[in-house]
PDB file of C-alpha atoms in Angstrom:
ATOM      1  CA  MET A  24      -0.042  -0.076   0.077  1.00 80.00           C
ATOM      2  CA  VAL A  25       1.213   3.567  -0.861  1.00 86.00           C
ATOM      3  CA  THR A  26       1.236   6.303   1.752  1.00 89.00           C
ATOM      4  CA  LEU A  27       1.293   9.849   0.585  1.00 93.00           C
ATOM      5  CA  LEU A  28       3.475  12.327   2.128  1.00 91.00           C
ATOM      6  CA  GLY A  29       2.053  14.994   4.247  1.00 92.00           C
ATOM      7  CA  ALA A  30       3.517  18.481   4.924  1.00 91.00           C
ATOM      8  CA  THR A  31       5.441  17.224   8.023  1.00 93.00           C
ATOM      9  CA  GLU A  32       7.046  14.265   6.117  1.00 93.00           C
ATOM     10  CA  ILE A  33       7.949  16.597   3.175  1.00 92.00           C
ATOM     11  CA  ARG A  34       9.630  19.109   5.525  1.00 91.00           C
ATOM     12  CA  ALA A  35      11.511  16.303   7.106  1.00 94.00           C
ATOM     13  CA  LEU A  36      12.570  14.700   3.986  1.00 94.00           C
ATOM     14  CA  ALA A  37      13.750  18.070   2.353  1.00 93.00           C
ATOM     15  CA  GLU A  38      15.661  18.762   5.436  1.00 94.00           C
ATOM     16  CA  ARG A  39      17.266  15.320   5.511  1.00 96.00           C
ATOM     17  CA  LEU A  40      18.238  15.843   1.861  1.00 95.00           C
ATOM     18  CA  ASP A  41      19.141  19.503   2.302  1.00 95.00           C
ATOM     19  CA  VAL A  42      16.908  20.555  -0.591  1.00 92.00           C
ATOM     20  CA  SER A  43      14.544  23.348  -0.707  1.00 89.00           C
ATOM     21  CA  PRO A  44      12.432  24.595  -3.824  1.00 88.00           C
ATOM     22  CA  THR A  45      13.928  27.500  -5.809  1.00 88.00           C
ATOM     23  CA  LYS A  46      11.092  30.007  -6.155  1.00 87.00           C
ATOM     24  CA  LYS A  47      12.715  31.755  -9.187  1.00 91.00           C
ATOM     25  CA  TRP A  48      12.398  28.608 -11.128  1.00 87.00           C
ATOM     26  CA  GLY A  49       8.846  28.151 -10.018  1.00 87.00           C
ATOM     27  CA  GLN A  50       9.676  25.249  -7.856  1.00 85.00           C
ATOM     28  CA  ASN A  51       7.059  23.895  -5.148  1.00 85.00           C
ATOM     29  CA  PHE A  52       6.846  20.689  -3.196  1.00 88.00           C
ATOM     30  CA  VAL A  53       3.452  19.444  -3.327  1.00 90.00           C
ATOM     31  CA  HIS A  54       2.415  18.315   0.233  1.00 89.00           C
ATOM     32  CA  ASP A  55      -1.308  18.164   0.236  1.00 93.00           C
ATOM     33  CA  ALA A  56      -2.359  14.674  -0.518  1.00 93.00           C
ATOM     34  CA  ASN A  57      -5.972  15.903  -1.811  1.00 95.00           C
ATOM     35  CA  THR A  58      -4.162  18.068  -4.282  1.00 96.00           C
ATOM     36  CA  VAL A  59      -1.835  15.158  -5.515  1.00 96.00           C
ATOM     37  CA  ARG A  60      -4.793  13.069  -6.025  1.00 96.00           C
ATOM     38  CA  LYS A  61      -6.497  15.826  -8.024  1.00 98.00           C
ATOM     39  CA  ILE A  62      -3.430  16.213 -10.216  1.00 96.00           C
ATOM     40  CA  VAL A  63      -3.446  12.567 -10.999  1.00 97.00           C
ATOM     41  CA  LEU A  64      -7.135  12.397 -11.686  1.00 97.00           C
ATOM     42  CA  ALA A  65      -6.885  15.655 -14.020  1.00 98.00           C
ATOM     43  CA  ALA A  66      -4.215  13.675 -16.017  1.00 97.00           C
ATOM     44  CA  LYS A  67      -7.086  11.438 -17.187  1.00 98.00           C
ATOM     45  CA  LEU A  68      -4.872   8.454 -17.568  1.00 98.00           C
ATOM     46  CA  HIS A  69      -6.223   4.874 -18.558  1.00 98.00           C
ATOM     47  CA  ASP A  70      -6.276   2.160 -16.025  1.00 96.00           C
ATOM     48  CA  GLY A  71      -2.804   0.913 -15.509  1.00 96.00           C
ATOM     49  CA  GLU A  72      -1.141   3.508 -17.927  1.00 98.00           C
ATOM     50  CA  SER A  73       2.528   4.035 -17.366  1.00 98.00           C
ATOM     51  CA  VAL A  74       3.841   7.472 -16.703  1.00 98.00           C
ATOM     52  CA  VAL A  75       7.128   8.960 -17.382  1.00 97.00           C
ATOM     53  CA  GLU A  76       8.009  11.400 -14.674  1.00 94.00           C
ATOM     54  CA  VAL A  77      10.684  13.977 -15.242  1.00 93.00           C
ATOM     55  CA  GLY A  78      11.992  16.116 -12.362  1.00 86.00           C
ATOM     56  CA  PRO A  79       9.943  14.080  -9.539  1.00 88.00           C
ATOM     57  CA  GLY A  80      11.175  16.311  -6.759  1.00 88.00           C
ATOM     58  CA  LEU A  81      10.545  14.602  -3.650  1.00 92.00           C
ATOM     59  CA  GLY A  82       8.132  11.950  -4.913  1.00 93.00           C
ATOM     60  CA  SER A  83       4.824  13.267  -4.027  1.00 94.00           C
ATOM     61  CA  LEU A  84       3.248  13.013  -7.266  1.00 95.00           C
ATOM     62  CA  THR A  85       5.110   9.600  -7.812  1.00 96.00           C
ATOM     63  CA  LEU A  86       3.419   8.344  -4.862  1.00 96.00           C
ATOM     64  CA  GLY A  87      -0.006   9.621  -6.040  1.00 96.00           C
ATOM     65  CA  LEU A  88       0.427   7.869  -9.467  1.00 97.00           C
ATOM     66  CA  LEU A  89       1.452   4.626  -7.814  1.00 97.00           C
ATOM     67  CA  GLU A  90      -1.480   4.774  -5.439  1.00 96.00           C
ATOM     68  CA  GLN A  91      -3.781   4.869  -8.341  1.00 96.00           C
ATOM     69  CA  GLY A  92      -2.002   1.884 -10.066  1.00 96.00           C
ATOM     70  CA  HIS A  93      -0.045   3.720 -12.530  1.00 97.00           C
ATOM     71  CA  PRO A  94       3.398   2.360 -13.061  1.00 97.00           C
ATOM     72  CA  VAL A  95       6.071   5.365 -13.078  1.00 97.00           C
ATOM     73  CA  ILE A  96       9.281   5.187 -15.050  1.00 95.00           C
TER      74      ILE A  96
END
């Protein structure tokens, strides 16, 4: 079972990896599970459709895709 990351887990992971989003490049770390689920649904993927994810950041969207049964490359 896949567990989406919350704000606390995202902050802890970012701190442990010593990374932070660069605002001038428009980077953000998605930390709300409902937002992640909405993004995945908005992609309108077919059941089991694979996704190539470029620049996965801390993996929030990756986990959301996996939660819905989409293999991520």
